[in-house]
PDB file of C-alpha atoms and ligand atoms in Angstrom:
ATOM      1  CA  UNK M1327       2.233  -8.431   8.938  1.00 43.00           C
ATOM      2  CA  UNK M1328       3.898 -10.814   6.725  1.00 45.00           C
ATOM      3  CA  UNK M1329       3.288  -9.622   2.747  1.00 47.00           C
ATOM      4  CA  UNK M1330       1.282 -12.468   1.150  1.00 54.00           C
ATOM      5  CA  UNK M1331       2.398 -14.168  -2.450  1.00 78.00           C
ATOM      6  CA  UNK M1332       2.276 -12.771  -5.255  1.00 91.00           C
ATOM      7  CA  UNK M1333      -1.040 -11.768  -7.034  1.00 98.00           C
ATOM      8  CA  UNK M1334      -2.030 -11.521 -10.598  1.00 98.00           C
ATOM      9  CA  UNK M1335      -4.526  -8.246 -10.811  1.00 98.00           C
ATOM     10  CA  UNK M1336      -5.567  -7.231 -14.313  1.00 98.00           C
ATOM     11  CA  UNK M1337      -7.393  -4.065 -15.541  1.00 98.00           C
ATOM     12  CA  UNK M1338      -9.861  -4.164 -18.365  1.00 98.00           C
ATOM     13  CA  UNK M1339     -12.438  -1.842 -19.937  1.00 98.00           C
ATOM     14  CA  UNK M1340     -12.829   0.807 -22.723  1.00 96.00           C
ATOM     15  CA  UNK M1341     -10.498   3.370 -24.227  1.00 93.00           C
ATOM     16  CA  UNK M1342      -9.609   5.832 -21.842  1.00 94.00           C
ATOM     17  CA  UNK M1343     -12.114   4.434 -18.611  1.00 96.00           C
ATOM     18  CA  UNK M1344      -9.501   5.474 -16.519  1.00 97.00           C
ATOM     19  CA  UNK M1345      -6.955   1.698 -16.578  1.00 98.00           C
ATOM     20  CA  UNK M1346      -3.531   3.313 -16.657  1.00 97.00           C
ATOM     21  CA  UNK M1347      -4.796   5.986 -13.954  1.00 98.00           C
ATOM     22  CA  UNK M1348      -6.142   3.451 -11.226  1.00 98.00           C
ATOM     23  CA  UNK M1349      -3.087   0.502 -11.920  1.00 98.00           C
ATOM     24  CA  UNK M1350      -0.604   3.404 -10.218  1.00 98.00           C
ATOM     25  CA  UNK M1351      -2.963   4.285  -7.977  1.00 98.00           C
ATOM     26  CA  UNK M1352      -3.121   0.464  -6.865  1.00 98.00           C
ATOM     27  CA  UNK M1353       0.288   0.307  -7.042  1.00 98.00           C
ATOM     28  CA  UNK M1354       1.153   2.839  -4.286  1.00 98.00           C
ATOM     29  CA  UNK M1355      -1.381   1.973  -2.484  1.00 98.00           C
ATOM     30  CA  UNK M1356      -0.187  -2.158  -2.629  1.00 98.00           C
ATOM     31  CA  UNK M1357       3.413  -0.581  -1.934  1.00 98.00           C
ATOM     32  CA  UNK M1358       2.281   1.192   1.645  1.00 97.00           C
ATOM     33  CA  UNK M1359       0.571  -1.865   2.596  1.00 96.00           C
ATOM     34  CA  UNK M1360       3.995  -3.957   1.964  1.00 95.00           C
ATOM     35  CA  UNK M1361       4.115  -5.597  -0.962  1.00 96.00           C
ATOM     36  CA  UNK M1362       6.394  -5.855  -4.052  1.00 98.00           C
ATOM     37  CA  UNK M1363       4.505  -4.362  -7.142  1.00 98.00           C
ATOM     38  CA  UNK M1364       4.883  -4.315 -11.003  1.00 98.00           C
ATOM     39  CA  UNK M1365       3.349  -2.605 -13.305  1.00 98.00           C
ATOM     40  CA  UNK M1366       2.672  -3.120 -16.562  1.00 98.00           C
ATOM     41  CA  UNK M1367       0.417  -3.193 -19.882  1.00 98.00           C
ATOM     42  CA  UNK M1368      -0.365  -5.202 -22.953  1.00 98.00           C
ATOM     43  CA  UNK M1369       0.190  -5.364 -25.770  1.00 98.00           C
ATOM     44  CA  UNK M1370       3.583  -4.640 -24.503  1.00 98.00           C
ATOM     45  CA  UNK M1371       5.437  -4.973 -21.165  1.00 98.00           C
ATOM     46  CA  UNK M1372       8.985  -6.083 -22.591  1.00 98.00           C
ATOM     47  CA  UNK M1373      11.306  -4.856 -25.568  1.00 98.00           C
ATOM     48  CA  UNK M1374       9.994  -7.423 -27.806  1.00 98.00           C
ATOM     49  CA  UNK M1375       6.632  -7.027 -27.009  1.00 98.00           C
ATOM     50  CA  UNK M1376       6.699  -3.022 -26.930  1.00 98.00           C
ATOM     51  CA  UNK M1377       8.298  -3.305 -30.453  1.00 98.00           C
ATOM     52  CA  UNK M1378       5.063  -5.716 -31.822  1.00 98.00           C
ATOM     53  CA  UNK M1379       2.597  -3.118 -29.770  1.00 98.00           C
ATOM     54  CA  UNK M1380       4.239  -0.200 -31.737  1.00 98.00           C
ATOM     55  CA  UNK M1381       3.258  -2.464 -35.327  1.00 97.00           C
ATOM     56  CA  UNK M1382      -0.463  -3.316 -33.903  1.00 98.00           C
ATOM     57  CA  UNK M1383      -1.083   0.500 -32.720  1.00 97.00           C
ATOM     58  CA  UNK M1384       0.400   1.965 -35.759  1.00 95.00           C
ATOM     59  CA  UNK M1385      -1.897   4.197 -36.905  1.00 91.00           C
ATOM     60  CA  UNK M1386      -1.092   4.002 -40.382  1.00 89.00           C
ATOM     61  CA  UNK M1387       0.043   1.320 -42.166  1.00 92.00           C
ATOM     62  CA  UNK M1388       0.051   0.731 -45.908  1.00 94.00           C
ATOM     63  CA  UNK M1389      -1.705  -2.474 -46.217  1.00 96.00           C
ATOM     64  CA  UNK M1390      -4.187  -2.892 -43.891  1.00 95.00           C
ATOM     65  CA  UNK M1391      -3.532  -5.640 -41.123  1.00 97.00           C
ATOM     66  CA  UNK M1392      -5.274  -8.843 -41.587  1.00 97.00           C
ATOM     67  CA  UNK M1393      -7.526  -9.667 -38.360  1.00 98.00           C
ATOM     68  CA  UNK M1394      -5.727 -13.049 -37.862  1.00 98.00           C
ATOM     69  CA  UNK M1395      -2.448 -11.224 -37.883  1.00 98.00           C
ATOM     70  CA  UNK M1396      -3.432  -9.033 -35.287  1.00 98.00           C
ATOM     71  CA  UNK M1397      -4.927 -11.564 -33.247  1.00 98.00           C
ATOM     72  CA  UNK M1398      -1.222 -13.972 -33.754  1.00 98.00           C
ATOM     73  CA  UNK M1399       0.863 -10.612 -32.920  1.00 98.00           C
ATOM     74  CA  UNK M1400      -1.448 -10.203 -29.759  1.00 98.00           C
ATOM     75  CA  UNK M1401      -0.884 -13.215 -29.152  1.00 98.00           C
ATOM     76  CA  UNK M1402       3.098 -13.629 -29.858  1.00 98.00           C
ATOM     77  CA  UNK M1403       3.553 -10.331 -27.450  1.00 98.00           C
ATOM     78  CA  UNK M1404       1.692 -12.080 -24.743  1.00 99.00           C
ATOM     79  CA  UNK M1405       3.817 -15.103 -24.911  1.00 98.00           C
ATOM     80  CA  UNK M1406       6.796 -13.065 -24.671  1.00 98.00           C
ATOM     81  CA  UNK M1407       5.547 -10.839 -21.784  1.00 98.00           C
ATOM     82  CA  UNK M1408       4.376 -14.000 -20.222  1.00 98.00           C
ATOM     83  CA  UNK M1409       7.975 -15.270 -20.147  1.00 98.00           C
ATOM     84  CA  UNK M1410      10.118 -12.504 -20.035  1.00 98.00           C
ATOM     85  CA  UNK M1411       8.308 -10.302 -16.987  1.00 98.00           C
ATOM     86  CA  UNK M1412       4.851 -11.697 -15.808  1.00 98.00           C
ATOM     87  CA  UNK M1413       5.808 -15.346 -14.713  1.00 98.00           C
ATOM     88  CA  UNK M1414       9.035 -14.324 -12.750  1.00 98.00           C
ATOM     89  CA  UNK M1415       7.779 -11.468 -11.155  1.00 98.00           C
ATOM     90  CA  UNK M1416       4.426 -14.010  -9.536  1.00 98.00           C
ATOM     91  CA  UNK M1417       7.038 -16.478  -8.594  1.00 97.00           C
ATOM     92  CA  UNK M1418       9.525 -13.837  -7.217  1.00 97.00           C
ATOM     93  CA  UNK M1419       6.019 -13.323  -4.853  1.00 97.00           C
ATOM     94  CA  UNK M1420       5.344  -9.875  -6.328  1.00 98.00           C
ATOM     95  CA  UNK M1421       1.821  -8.519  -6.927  1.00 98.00           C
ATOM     96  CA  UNK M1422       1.899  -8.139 -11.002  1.00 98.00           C
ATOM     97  CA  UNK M1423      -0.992  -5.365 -12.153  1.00 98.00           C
ATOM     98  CA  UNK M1424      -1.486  -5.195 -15.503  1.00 98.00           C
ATOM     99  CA  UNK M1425      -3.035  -3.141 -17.910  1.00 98.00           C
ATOM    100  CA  UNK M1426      -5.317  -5.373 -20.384  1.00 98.00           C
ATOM    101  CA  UNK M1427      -4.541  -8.823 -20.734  1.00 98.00           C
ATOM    102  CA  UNK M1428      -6.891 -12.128 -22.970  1.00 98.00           C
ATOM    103  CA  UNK M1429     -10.139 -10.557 -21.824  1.00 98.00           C
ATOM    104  CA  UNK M1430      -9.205  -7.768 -24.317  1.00 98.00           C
ATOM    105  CA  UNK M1431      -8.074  -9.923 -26.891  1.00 98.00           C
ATOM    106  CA  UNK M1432     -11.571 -12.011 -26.589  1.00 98.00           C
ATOM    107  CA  UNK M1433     -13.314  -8.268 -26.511  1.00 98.00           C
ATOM    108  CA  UNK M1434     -11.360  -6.695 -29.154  1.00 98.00           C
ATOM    109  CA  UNK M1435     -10.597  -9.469 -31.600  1.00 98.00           C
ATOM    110  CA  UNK M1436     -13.596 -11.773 -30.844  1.00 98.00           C
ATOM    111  CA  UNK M1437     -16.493  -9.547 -30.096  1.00 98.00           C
ATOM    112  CA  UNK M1438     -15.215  -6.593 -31.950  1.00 98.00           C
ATOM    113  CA  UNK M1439     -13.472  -8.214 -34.988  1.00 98.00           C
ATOM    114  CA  UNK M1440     -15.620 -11.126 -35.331  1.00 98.00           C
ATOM    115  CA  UNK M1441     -13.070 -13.859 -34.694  1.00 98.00           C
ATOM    116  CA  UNK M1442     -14.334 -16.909 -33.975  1.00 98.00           C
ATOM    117  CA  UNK M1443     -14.288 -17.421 -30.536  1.00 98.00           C
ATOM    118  CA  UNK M1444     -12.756 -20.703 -29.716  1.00 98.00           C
ATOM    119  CA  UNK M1445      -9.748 -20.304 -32.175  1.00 98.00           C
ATOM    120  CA  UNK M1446      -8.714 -17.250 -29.603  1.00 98.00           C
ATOM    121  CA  UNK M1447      -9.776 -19.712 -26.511  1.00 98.00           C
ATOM    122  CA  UNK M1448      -7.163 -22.050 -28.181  1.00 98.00           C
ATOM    123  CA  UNK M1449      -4.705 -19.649 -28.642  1.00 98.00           C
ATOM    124  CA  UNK M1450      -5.010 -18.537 -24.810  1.00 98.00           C
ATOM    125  CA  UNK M1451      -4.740 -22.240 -23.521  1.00 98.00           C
ATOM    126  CA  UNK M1452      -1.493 -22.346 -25.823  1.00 98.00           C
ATOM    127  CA  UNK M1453      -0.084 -19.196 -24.619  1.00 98.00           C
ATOM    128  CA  UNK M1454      -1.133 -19.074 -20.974  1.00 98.00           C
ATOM    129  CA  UNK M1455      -1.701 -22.598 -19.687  1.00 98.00           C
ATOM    130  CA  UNK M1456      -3.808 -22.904 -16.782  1.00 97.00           C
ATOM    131  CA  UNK M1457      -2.641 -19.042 -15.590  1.00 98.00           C
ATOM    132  CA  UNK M1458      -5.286 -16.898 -15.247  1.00 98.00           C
ATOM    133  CA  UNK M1459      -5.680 -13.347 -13.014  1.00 98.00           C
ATOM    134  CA  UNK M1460      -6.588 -13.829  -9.511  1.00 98.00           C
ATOM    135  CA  UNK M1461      -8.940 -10.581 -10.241  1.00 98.00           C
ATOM    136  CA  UNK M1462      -9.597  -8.833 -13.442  1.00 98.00           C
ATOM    137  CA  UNK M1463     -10.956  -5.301 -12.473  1.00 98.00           C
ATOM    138  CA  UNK M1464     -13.207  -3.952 -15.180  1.00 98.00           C
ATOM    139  CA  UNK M1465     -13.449  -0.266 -15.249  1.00 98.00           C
ATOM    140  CA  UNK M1466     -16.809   0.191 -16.970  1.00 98.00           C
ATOM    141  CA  UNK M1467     -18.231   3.507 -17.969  1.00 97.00           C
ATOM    142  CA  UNK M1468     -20.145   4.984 -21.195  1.00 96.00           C
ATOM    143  CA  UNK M1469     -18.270   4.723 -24.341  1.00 94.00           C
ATOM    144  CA  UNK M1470     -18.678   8.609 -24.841  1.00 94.00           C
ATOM    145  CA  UNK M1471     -17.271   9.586 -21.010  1.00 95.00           C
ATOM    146  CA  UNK M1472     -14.124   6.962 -22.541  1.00 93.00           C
ATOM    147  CA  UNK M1473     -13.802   8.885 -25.537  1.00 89.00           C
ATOM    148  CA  UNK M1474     -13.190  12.127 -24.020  1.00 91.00           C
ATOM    149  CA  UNK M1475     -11.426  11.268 -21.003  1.00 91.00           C
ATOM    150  CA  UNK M1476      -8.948  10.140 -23.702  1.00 86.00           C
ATOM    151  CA  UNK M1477      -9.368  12.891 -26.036  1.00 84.00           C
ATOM    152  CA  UNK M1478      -8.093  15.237 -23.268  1.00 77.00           C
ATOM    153  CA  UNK M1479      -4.707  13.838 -23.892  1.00 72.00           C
ATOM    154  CA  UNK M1480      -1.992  14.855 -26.071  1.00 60.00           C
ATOM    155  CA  UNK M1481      -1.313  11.855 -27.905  1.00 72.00           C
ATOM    156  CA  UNK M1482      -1.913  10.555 -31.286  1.00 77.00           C
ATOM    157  CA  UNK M1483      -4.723   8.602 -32.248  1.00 85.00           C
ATOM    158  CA  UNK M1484      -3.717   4.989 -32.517  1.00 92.00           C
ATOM    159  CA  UNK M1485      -5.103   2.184 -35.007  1.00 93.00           C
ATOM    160  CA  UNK M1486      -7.884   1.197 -32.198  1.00 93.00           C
ATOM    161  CA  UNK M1487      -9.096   4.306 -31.408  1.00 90.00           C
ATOM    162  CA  UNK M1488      -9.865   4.975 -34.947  1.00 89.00           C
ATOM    163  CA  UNK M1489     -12.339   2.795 -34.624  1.00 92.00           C
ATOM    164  CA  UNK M1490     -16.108   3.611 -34.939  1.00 92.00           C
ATOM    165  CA  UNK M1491     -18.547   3.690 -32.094  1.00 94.00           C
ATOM    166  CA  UNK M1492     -20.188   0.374 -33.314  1.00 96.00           C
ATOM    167  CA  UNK M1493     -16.986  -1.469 -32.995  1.00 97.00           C
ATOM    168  CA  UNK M1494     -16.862  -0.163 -29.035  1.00 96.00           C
ATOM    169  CA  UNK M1495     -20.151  -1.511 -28.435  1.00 97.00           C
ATOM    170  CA  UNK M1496     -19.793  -5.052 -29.294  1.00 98.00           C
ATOM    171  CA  UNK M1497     -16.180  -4.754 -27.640  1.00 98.00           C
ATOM    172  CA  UNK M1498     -18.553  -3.803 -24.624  1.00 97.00           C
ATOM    173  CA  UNK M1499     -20.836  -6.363 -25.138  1.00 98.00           C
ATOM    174  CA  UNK M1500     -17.813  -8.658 -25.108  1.00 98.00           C
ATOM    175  CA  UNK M1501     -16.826  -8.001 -21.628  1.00 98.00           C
ATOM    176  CA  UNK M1502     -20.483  -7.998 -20.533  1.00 98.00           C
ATOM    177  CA  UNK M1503     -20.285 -11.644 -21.456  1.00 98.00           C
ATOM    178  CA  UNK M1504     -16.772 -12.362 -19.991  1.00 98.00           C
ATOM    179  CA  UNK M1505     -17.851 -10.592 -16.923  1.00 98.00           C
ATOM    180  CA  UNK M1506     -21.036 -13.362 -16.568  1.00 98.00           C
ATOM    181  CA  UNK M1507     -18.871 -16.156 -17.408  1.00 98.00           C
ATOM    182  CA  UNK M1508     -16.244 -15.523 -15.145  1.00 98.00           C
ATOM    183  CA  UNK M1509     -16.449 -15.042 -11.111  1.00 98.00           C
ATOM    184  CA  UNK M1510     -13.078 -13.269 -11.157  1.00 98.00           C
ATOM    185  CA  UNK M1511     -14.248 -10.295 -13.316  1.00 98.00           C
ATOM    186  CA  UNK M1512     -15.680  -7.699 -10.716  1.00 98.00           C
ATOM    187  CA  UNK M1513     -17.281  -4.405 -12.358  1.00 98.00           C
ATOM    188  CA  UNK M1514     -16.086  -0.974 -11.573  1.00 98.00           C
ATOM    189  CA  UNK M1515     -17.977   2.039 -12.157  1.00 98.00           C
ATOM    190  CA  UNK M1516     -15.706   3.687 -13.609  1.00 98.00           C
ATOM    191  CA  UNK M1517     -18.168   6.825 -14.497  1.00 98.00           C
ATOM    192  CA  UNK M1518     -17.541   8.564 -11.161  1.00 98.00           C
ATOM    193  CA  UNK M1519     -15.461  10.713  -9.536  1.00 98.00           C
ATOM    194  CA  UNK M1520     -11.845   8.993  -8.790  1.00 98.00           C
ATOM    195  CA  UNK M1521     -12.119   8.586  -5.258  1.00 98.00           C
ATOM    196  CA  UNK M1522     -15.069   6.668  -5.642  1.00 98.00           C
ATOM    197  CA  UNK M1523     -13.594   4.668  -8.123  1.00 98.00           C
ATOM    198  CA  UNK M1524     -10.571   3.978  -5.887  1.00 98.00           C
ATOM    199  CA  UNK M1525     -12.819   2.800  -2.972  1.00 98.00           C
ATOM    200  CA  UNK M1526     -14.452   0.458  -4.929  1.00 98.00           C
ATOM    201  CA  UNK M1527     -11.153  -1.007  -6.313  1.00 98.00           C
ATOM    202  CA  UNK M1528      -9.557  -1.617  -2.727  1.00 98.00           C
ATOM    203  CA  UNK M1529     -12.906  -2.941  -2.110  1.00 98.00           C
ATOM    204  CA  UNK M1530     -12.308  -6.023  -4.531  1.00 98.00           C
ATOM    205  CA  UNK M1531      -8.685  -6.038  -3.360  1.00 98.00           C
ATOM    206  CA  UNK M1532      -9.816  -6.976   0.252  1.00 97.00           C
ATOM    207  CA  UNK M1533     -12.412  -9.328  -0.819  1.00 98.00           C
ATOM    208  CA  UNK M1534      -9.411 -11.248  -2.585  1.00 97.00           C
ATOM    209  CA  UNK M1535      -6.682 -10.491   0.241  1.00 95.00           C
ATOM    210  CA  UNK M1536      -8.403 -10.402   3.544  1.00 93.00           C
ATOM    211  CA  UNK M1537      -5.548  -9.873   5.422  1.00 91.00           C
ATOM    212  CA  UNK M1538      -4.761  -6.316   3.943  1.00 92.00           C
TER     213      UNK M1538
HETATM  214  N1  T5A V2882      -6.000  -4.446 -27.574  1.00 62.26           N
HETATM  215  C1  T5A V2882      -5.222  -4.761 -26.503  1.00 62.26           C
HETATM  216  C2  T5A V2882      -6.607  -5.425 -28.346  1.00 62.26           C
HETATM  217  O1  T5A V2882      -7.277  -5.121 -29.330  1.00 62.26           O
HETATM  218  N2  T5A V2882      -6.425  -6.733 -27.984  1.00 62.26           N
HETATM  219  C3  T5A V2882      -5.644  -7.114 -26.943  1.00 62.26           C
HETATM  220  O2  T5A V2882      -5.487  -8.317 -26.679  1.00 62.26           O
HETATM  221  C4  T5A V2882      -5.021  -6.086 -26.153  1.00 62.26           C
HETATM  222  C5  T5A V2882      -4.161  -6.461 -24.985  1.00 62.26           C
HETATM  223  C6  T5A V2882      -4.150  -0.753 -26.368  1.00 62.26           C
HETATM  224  C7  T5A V2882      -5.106  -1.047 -27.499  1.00 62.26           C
HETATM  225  O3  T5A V2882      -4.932  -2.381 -27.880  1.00 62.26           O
HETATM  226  C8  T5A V2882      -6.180  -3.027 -27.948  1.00 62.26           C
HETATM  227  C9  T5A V2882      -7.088  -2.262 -27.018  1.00 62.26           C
HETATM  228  C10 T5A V2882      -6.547  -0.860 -27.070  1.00 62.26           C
HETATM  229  O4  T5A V2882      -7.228  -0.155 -28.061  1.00 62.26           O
HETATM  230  P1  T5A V2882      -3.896   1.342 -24.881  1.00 62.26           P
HETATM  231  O5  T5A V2882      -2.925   2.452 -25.080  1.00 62.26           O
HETATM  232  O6  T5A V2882      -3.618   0.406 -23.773  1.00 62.26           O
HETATM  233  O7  T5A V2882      -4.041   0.589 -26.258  1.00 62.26           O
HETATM  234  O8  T5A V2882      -5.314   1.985 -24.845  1.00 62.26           O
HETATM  235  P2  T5A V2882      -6.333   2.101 -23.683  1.00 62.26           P
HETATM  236  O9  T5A V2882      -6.448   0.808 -22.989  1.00 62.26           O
HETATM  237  O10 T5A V2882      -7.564   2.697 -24.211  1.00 62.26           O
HETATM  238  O11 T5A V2882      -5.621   3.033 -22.677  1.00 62.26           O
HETATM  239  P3  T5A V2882      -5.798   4.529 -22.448  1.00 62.26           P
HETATM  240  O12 T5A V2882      -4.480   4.964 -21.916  1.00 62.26           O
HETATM  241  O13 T5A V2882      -6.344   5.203 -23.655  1.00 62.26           O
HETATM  242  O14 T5A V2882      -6.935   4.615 -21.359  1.00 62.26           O
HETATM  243  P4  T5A V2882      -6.965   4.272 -19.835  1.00 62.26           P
HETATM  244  O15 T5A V2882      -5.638   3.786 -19.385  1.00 62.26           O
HETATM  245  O16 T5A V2882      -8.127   3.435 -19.568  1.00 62.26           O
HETATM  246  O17 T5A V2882      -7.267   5.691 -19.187  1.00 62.26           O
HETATM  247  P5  T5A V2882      -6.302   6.694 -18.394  1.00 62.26           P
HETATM  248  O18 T5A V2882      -6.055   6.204 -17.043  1.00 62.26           O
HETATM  249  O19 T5A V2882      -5.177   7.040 -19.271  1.00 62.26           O
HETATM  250  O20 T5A V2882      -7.308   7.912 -18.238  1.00 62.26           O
HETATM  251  C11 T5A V2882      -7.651   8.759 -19.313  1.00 62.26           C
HETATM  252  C12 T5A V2882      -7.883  10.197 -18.776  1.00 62.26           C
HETATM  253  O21 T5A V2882      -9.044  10.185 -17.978  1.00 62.26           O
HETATM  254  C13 T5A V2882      -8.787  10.693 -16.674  1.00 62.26           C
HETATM  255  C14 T5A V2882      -7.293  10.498 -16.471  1.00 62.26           C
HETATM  256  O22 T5A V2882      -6.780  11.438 -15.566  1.00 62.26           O
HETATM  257  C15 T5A V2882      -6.757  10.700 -17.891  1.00 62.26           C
HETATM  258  O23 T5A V2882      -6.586  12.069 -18.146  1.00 62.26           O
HETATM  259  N3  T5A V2882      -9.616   9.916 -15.728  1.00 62.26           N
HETATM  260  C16 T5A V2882     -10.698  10.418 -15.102  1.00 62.26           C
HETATM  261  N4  T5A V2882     -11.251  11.641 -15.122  1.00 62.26           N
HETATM  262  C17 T5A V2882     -12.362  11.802 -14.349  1.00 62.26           C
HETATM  263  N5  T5A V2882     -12.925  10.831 -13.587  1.00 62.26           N
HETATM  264  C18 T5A V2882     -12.397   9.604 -13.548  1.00 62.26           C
HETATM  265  N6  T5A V2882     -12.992   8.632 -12.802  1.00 62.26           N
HETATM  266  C19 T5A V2882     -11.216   9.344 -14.332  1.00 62.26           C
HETATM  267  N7  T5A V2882     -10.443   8.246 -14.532  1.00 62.26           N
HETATM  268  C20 T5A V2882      -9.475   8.613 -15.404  1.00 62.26           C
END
């Protein structure tokens, strides 16, 4: 079989649905069936761009960051990550999976900020062009199964997940509306067992690839 181009896969959702879990798992499994793979997240994905994620996670800072700041520093790691990994990697016919990409900006900034919408529309024509994902996978599951899926983890709470529960459910609402404006968003339930989850996620990747 003869690996097709490269693909542009990205995983949205919640805090702690399960994205970073189910990317490797996609990963490996896009790797057996022959295909070149990389992985990687936003904000972030480069030096630059891990260096502004550090500034936007931060979960202490002593001024507080102005929502237009945070929605320019999304926006100025994207453009870098765009440049520096994402657009060579599609070109050098690899499948690029990554974790979060505009829909969470639109989510997070738009729906759970309050940002007007079409200024971040603007922004993403700017930064992106016409590239979009081939298939945004949206992990969905309860905000409280989220919560404590990432709550089992060692690490530090960040400036997000400091966040109250109302913020979460208009960021939800947010990709509910993405999700019906866009054919390329398919929903996961992502409030199942992992094997289930994984079926239905190579379930969307053969509906987009036939041949694998
Ligand atoms: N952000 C980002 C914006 O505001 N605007 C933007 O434009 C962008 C790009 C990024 C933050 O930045 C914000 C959104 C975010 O708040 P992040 O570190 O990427 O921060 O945060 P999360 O996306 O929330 O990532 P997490 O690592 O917290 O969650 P994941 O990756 O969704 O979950 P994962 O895979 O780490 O799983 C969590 C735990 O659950 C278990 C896993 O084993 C793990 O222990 N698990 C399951 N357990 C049972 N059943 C299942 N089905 C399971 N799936 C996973």
């Amino acid at each position: 079989m003869t690996p097709s181009a490269g693909r542009f896969i990205t995983f949205e959702g919640g805090e702690g649905v399960g994205k970073t879990t189910n990317i490797q798992f996609l990963a490996d499994w896009l790797r057996q069936h022959g295909h070149e793979v990389v992985t990687t997240r936003e904000p972030g994905g480069t030096e630059i761009a891990e260096l502004i994620r550090d500034q936007l996670l931060k979960a202490h800072h002593d001024e507080p960051m102005d929502d237009l700041a945070e929605l320019l520093l999304m926006f100025a790691a994207r453009a870098q990550h765009l440049q520096g990994l994402i657009k060579p990697a599609l070109a050098a016919g690899k499948w690029v999976l990554c974790d979060r990409f505009s829909d969470s900006t639109l989510a997070y900034q738009g729906y759970g900020r309050g940002v007007d919408l079409s200024m971040i529309e603007q922004l993403k024509r700017l930064v992106q062009g016409s590239l979009e994902p081939d298939l945004t996978l949206w992990l969905k599951a309860p905000l409280a199964v989220g919560r404590a899926r990432a709550s089992g983890r060692a690490e530090v709470t960040d400036r997000f997940e400091a966040e109250q529960d109302a913020f979460f459910q208009r960021v939800e609402q947010g990709f509910e509306a993405l999700a019906r404006e866009h054919a390329r968003i398919v929903a996961i339930d992502a409030n199942q067992a992992l094997p289930g989850v994984q079926q239905a996620i190579v379930q969307a990747i053969k509906t987009l690839e036939p041949s694998l």
